[in-house]
Short mmCIF file of C-alpha atoms and ligand atoms in Angstrom, two decimals:
data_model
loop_
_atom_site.label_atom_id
_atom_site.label_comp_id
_atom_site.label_asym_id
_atom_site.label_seq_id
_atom_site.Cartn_x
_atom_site.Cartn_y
_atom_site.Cartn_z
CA UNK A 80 -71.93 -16.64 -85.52
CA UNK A 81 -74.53 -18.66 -87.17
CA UNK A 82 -75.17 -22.49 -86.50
CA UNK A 83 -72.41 -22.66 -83.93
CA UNK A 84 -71.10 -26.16 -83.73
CA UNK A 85 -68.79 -26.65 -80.67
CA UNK A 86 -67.24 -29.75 -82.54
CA UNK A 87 -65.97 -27.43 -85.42
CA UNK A 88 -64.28 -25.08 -82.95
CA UNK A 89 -62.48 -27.47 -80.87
CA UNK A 90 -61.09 -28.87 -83.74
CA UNK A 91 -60.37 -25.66 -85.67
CA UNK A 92 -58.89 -24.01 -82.27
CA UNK A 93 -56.70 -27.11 -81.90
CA UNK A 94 -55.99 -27.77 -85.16
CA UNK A 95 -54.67 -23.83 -85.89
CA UNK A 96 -52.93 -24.26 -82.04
CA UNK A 97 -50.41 -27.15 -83.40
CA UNK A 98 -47.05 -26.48 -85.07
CA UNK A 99 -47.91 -27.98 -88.08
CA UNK A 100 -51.80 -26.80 -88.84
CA UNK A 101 -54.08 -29.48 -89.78
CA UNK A 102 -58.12 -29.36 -89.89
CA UNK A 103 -60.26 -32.52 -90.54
CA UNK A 104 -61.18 -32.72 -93.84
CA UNK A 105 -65.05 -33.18 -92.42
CA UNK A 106 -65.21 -29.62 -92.04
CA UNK A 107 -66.15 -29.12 -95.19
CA UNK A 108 -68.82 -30.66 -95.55
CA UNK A 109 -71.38 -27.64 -95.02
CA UNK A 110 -74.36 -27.03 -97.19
CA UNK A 111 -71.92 -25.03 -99.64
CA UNK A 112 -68.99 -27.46 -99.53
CA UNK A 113 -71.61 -29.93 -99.78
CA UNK A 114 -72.63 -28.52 -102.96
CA UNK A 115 -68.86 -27.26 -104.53
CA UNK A 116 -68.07 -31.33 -103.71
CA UNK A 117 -71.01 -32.26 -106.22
CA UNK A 118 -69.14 -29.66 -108.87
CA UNK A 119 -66.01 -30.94 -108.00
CA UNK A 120 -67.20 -34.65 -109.54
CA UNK A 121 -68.34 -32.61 -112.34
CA UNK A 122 -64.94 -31.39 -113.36
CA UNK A 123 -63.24 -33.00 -116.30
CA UNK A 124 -59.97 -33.67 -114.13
CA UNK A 125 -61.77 -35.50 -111.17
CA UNK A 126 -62.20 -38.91 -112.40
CA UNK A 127 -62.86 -41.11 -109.65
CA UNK A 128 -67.04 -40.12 -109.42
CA UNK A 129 -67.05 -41.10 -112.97
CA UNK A 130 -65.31 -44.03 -113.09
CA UNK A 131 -66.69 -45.50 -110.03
CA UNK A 132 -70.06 -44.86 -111.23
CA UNK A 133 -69.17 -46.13 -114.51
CA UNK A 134 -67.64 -49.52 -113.02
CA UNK A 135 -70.59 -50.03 -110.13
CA UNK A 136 -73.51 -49.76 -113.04
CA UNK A 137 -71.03 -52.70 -115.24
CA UNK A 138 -71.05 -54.99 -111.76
CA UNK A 139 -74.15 -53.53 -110.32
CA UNK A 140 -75.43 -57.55 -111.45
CA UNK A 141 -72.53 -59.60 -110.19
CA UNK A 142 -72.97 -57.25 -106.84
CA UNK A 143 -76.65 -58.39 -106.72
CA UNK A 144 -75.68 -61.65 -107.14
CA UNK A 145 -73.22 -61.51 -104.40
CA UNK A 146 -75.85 -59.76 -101.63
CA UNK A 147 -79.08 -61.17 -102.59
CA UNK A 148 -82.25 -58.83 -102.15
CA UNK A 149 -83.80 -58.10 -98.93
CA UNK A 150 -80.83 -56.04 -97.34
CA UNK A 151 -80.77 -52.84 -95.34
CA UNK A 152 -78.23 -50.95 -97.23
CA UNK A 153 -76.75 -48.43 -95.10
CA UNK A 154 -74.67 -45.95 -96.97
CA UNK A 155 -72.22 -44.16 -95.03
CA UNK A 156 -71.42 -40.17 -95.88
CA UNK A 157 -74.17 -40.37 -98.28
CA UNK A 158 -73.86 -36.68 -100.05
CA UNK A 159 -76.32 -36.23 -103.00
CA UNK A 160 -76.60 -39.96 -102.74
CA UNK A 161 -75.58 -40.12 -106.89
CA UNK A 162 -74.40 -43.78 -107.08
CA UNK A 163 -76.83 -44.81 -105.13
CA UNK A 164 -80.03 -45.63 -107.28
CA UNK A 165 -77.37 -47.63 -109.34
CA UNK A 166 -76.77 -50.37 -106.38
CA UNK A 167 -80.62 -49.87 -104.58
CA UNK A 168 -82.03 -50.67 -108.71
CA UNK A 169 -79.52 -53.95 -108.94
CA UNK A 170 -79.92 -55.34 -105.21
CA UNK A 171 -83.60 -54.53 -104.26
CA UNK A 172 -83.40 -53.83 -100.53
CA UNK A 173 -85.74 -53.97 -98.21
CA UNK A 174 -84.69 -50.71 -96.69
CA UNK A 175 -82.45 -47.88 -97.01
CA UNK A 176 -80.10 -45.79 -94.32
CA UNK A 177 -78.49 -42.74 -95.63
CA UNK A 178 -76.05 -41.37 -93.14
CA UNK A 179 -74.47 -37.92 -93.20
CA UNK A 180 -73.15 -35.33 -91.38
CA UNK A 181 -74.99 -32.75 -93.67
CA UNK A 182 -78.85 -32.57 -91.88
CA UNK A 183 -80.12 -30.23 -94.67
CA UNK A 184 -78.25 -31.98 -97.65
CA UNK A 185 -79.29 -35.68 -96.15
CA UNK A 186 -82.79 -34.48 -95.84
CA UNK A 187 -82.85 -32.98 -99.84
CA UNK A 188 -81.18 -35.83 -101.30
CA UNK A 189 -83.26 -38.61 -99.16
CA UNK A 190 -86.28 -37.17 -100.40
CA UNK A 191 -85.31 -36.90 -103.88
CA UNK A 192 -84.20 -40.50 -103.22
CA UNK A 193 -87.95 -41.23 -102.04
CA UNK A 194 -89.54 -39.94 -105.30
CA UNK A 195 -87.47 -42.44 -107.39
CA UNK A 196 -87.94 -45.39 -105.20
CA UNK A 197 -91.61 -45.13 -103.91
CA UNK A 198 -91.38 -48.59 -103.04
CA UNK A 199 -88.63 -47.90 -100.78
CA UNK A 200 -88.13 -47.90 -97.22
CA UNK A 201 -85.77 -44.82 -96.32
CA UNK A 202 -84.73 -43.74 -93.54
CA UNK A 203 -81.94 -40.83 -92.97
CA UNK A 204 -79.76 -40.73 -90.63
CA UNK A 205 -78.15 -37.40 -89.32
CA UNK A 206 -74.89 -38.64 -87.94
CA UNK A 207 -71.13 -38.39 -87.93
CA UNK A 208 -70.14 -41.97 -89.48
CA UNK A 209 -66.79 -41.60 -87.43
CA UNK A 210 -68.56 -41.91 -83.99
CA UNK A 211 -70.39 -45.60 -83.92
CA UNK A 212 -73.90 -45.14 -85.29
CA UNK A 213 -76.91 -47.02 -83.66
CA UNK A 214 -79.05 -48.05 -86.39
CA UNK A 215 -82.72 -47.25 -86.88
CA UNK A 216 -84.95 -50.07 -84.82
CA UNK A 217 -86.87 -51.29 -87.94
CA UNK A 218 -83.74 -52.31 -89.61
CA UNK A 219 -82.45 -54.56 -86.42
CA UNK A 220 -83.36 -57.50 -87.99
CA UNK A 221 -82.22 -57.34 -91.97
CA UNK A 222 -79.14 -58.77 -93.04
CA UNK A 223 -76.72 -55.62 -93.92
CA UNK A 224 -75.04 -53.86 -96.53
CA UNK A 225 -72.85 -51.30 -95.64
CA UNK A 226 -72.13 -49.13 -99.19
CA UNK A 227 -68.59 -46.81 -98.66
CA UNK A 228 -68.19 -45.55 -102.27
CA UNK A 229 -66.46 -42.72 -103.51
CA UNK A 230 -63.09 -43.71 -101.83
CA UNK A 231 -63.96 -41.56 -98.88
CA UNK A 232 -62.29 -44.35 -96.86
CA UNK A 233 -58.70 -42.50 -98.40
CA UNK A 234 -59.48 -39.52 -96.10
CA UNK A 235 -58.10 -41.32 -93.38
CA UNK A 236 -55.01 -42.43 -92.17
CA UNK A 237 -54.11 -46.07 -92.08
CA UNK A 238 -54.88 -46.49 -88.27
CA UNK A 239 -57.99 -44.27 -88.51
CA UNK A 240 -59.64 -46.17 -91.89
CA UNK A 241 -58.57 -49.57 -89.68
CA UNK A 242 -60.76 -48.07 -86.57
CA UNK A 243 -63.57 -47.12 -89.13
CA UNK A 244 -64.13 -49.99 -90.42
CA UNK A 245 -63.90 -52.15 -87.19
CA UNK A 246 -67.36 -49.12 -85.90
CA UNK A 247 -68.52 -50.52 -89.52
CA UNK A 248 -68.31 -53.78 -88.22
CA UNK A 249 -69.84 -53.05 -84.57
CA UNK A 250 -72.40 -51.21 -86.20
CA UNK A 251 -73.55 -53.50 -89.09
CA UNK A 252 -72.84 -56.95 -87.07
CA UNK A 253 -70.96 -59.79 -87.88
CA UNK A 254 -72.31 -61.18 -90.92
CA UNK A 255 -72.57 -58.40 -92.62
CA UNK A 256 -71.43 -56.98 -96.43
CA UNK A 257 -69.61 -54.15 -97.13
CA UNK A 258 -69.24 -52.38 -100.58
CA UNK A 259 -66.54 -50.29 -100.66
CA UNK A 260 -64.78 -47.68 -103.40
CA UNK A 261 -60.88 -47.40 -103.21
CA UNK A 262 -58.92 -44.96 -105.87
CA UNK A 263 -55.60 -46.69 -106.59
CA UNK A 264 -52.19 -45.58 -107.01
CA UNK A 265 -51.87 -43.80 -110.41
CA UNK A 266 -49.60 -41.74 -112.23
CA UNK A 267 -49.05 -38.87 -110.27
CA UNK A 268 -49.84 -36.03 -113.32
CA UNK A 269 -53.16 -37.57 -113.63
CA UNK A 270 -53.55 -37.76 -109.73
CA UNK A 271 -52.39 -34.05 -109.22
CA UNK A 272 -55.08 -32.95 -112.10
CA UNK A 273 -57.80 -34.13 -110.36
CA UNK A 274 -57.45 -32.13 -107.40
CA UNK A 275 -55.74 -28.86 -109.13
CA UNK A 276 -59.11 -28.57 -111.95
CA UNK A 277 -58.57 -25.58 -114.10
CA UNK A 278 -61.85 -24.23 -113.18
CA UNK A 279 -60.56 -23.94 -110.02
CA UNK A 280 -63.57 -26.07 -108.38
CA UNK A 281 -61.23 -28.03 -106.03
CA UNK A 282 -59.55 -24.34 -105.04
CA UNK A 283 -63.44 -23.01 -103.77
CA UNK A 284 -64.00 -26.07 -102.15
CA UNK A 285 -61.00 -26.23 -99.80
CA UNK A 286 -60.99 -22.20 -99.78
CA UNK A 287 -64.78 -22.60 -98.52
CA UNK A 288 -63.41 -24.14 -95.15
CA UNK A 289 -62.01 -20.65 -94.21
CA UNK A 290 -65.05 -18.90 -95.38
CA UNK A 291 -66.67 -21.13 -92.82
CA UNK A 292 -64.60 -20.63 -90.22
CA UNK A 293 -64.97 -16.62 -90.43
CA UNK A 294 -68.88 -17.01 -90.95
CA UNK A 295 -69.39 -19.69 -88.22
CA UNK A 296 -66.51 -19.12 -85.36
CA UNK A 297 -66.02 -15.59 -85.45
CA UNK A 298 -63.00 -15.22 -87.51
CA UNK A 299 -61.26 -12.82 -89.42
CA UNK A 300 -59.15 -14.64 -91.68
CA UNK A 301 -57.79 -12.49 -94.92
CA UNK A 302 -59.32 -15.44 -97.07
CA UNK A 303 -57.20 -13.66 -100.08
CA UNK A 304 -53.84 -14.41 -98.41
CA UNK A 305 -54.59 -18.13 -99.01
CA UNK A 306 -54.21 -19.97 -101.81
CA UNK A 307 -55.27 -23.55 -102.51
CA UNK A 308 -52.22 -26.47 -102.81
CA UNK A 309 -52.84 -30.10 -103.65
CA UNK A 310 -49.74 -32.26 -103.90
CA UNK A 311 -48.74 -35.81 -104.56
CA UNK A 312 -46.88 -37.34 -101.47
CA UNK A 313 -45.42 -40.44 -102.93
CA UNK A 314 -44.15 -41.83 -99.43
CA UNK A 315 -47.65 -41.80 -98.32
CA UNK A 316 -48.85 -42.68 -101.08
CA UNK A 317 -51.72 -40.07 -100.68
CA UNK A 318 -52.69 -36.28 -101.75
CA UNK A 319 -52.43 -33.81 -99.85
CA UNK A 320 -54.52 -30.65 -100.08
CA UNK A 321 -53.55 -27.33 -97.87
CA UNK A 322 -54.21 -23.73 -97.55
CA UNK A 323 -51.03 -22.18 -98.01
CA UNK A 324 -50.73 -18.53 -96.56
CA UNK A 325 -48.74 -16.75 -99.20
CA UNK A 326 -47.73 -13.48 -97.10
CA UNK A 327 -47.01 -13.52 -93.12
CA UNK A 328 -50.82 -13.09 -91.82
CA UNK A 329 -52.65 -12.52 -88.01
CA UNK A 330 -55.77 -13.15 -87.67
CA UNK A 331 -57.82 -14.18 -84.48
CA UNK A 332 -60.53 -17.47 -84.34
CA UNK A 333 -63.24 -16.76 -81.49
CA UNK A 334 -60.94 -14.42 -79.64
CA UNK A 335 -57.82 -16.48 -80.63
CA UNK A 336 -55.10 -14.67 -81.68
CA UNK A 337 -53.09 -16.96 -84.54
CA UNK A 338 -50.21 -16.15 -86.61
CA UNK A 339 -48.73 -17.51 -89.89
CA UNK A 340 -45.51 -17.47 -91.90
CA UNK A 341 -45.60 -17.12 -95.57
CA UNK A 342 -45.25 -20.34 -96.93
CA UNK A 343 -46.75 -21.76 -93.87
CA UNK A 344 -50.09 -24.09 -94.28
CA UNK A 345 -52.90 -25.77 -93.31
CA UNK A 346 -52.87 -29.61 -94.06
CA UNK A 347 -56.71 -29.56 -94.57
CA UNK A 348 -56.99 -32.98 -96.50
CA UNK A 349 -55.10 -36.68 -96.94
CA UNK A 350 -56.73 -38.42 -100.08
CA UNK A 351 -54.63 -41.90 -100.04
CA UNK A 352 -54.44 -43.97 -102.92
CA UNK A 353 -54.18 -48.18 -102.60
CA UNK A 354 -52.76 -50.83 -104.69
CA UNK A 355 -55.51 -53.53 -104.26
CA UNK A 356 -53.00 -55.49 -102.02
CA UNK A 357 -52.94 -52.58 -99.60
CA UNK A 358 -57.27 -52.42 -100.21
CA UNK A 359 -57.88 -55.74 -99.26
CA UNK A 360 -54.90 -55.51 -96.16
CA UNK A 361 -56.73 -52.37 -94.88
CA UNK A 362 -60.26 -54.65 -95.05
CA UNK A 363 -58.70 -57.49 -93.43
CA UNK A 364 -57.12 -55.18 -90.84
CA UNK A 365 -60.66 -54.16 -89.91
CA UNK A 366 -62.53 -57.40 -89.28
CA UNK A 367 -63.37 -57.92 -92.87
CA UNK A 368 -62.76 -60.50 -95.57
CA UNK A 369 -63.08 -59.80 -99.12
CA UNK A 370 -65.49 -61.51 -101.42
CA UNK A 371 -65.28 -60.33 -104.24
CA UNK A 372 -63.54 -57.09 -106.01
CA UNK A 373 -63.76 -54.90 -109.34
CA UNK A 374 -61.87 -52.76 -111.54
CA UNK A 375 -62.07 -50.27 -114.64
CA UNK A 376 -60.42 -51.90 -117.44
CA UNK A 377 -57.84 -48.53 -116.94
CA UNK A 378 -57.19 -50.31 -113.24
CA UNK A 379 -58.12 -46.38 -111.86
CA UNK A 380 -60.62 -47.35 -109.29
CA UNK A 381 -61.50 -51.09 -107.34
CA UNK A 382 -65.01 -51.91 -105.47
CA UNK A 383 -64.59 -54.32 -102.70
CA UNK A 384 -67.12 -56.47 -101.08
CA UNK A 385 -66.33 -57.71 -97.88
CA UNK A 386 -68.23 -59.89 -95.06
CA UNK A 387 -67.85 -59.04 -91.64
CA UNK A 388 -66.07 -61.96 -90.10
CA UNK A 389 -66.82 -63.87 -87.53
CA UNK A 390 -63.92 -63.74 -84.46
CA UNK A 391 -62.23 -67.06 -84.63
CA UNK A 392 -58.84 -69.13 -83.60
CA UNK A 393 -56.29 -68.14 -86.08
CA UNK A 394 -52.61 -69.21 -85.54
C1 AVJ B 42 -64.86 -37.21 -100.97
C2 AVJ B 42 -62.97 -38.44 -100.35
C3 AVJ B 42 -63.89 -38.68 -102.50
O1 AVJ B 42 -60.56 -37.39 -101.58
O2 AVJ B 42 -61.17 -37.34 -103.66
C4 AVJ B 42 -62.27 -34.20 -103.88
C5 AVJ B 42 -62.89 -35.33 -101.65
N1 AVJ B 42 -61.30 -33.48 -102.11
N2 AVJ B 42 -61.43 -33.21 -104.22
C6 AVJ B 42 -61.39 -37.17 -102.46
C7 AVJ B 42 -62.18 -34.37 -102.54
C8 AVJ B 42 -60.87 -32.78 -103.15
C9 AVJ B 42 -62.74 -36.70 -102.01
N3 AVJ B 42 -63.61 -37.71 -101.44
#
């Protein structure tokens, strides 16, 4: 049992416990799935990395505009940080807060970050955004912008995005911008591609989590009695990604003994897709009003900017 995180095994011993087995998609976020996400955006099929990048370099102007210079942008789940340099080049802030639940991946890609931007203030942040984050003293007194790309904020049920981006708002202040990516509803072929790539990319990555869970919690889960599933679930207007035992298999998690059906999964992943109606509902929902938004001229992917709003009377 290596790097032993009792956060990971509460969740995956609760999470395997239930009826119907679900683990939070976080979990895969170790320095491998770290790295199989980054080939994942790679993949021909996965479009949204592309087209977001694409559409934030087009506005990257009309953002500036928007913000002004002199910000602390404070990116949350930064990853490799790839779209970044695209929004630090356009709105020249005066500091930069990466924030990710990866320590070893935040540290490579802040200092890679560093190299590019030697006129940069950056300072990483090892944290899991979805506990409140306190914020670095020396960027207390900058005007914000928060920076949520990659549609990470579909991970999340409705409820849990709303309670995200009210921490958001607690932790950036009233006042402050947001800059969020949101993939939108789509024909489902195209939507079912992206997370079924025939290089089989999207399979390693959500196979990885049970590699993990063997390597870090003591298990001995027959990895090769899973198979990766990805589905479009039109009522909730979201993907779903499992691991779907494909023979009746025991296996036993830190002395847990577990059991599963054929047939039977784990729900290891909602990806929820919005119309902008539902993207600007879910911003409002949170304490945030929108300013301004953008699309691909395919209408795949939006970019919201939003301003923390003030509490006021409203009837
Ligand atoms: C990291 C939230 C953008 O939901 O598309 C990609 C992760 N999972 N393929 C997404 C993911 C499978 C992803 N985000």
């Amino acid at each position: 049992m290596t790097d032993f995180d009792p956060a990971f095994r509460a969740d995956v011993l609760a999470g395997l416990a239930t009826p119907i087995k679900a683990i939070p998609a976080r979990w895969f976020y170790d320095l491998r799935g770290s790295e199989l996400f980054e080939a994942i955006t790679q993949a021909p099929e996965y479009y949204p990395t592309r087209v977001e990048a694409a559409l934030l370099s087009r506005v990257a102007a009309e953002i500036a505009a928007l913000t002004g210079p002199g910000r602390a942008v404070v990116e949350f789940g930064s990853g490799s940080s790839a779209k970044t340099p695209l929004l630090l080049r356009a709105v020249a802030p005066a500091a930069y807060v990466p924030i990710d639940i990866s320590g070893d991946f935040l540290r490579q890609s802040a200092h890679a970050l560093g190299t590019d931007f030697p006129w940069l203030n950056v300072i990483p942040v090892e944290a899991d955004f979805m506990v409140g984050v306190t914020l670095p003293p020396t960027v207390a007194d900058m005007p914000k912008l928060g920076f949520f790309p990659g549609s990470t904020i579909g991970n999340m049920v409705a409820a849990t995005a709303v309670d995200l981006l009210r921490s958001f708002k607690a932790t950036l202040g009233v006042g402050a911008q947001l800059l969020i990516g949101v993939d939108r509803i789509k024909d489902a072929g195209v939507l079912t591609a992206a997370y079924n790539d025939a290089g089989g990319v999207t399979a390693d990555f959500n196979m990885n989590l049970l590699h993990r869970i063997n390597a870090e919690l003591g298990g001995n889960i027959p990895v090769d009695a899973f198979r990766h599933r990805a589905i479009w679930n039109d009522r909730m207007s979201r993907i779903e990604m499992h691991l779907e035992a494909v023979r009746a298999v025991d296996f036993s998690v830190d002395g847990r003994a577990f059991a599963m059906a054929a047939g039977e999964t784990i729900h290891t992943e909602n990806s929820h897709k919005y119309g902008l109606r539902d993207a600007r509902l879910l911003l409002r929902a949170g304490g945030w009003g929108l300013l301004a938004e953008w699309t691909d001229a395919d209408g795949q992917f939006a970019i919201l900017l939003a301003e923390a709003e003030a509490p006021r009377f409203a009837p």
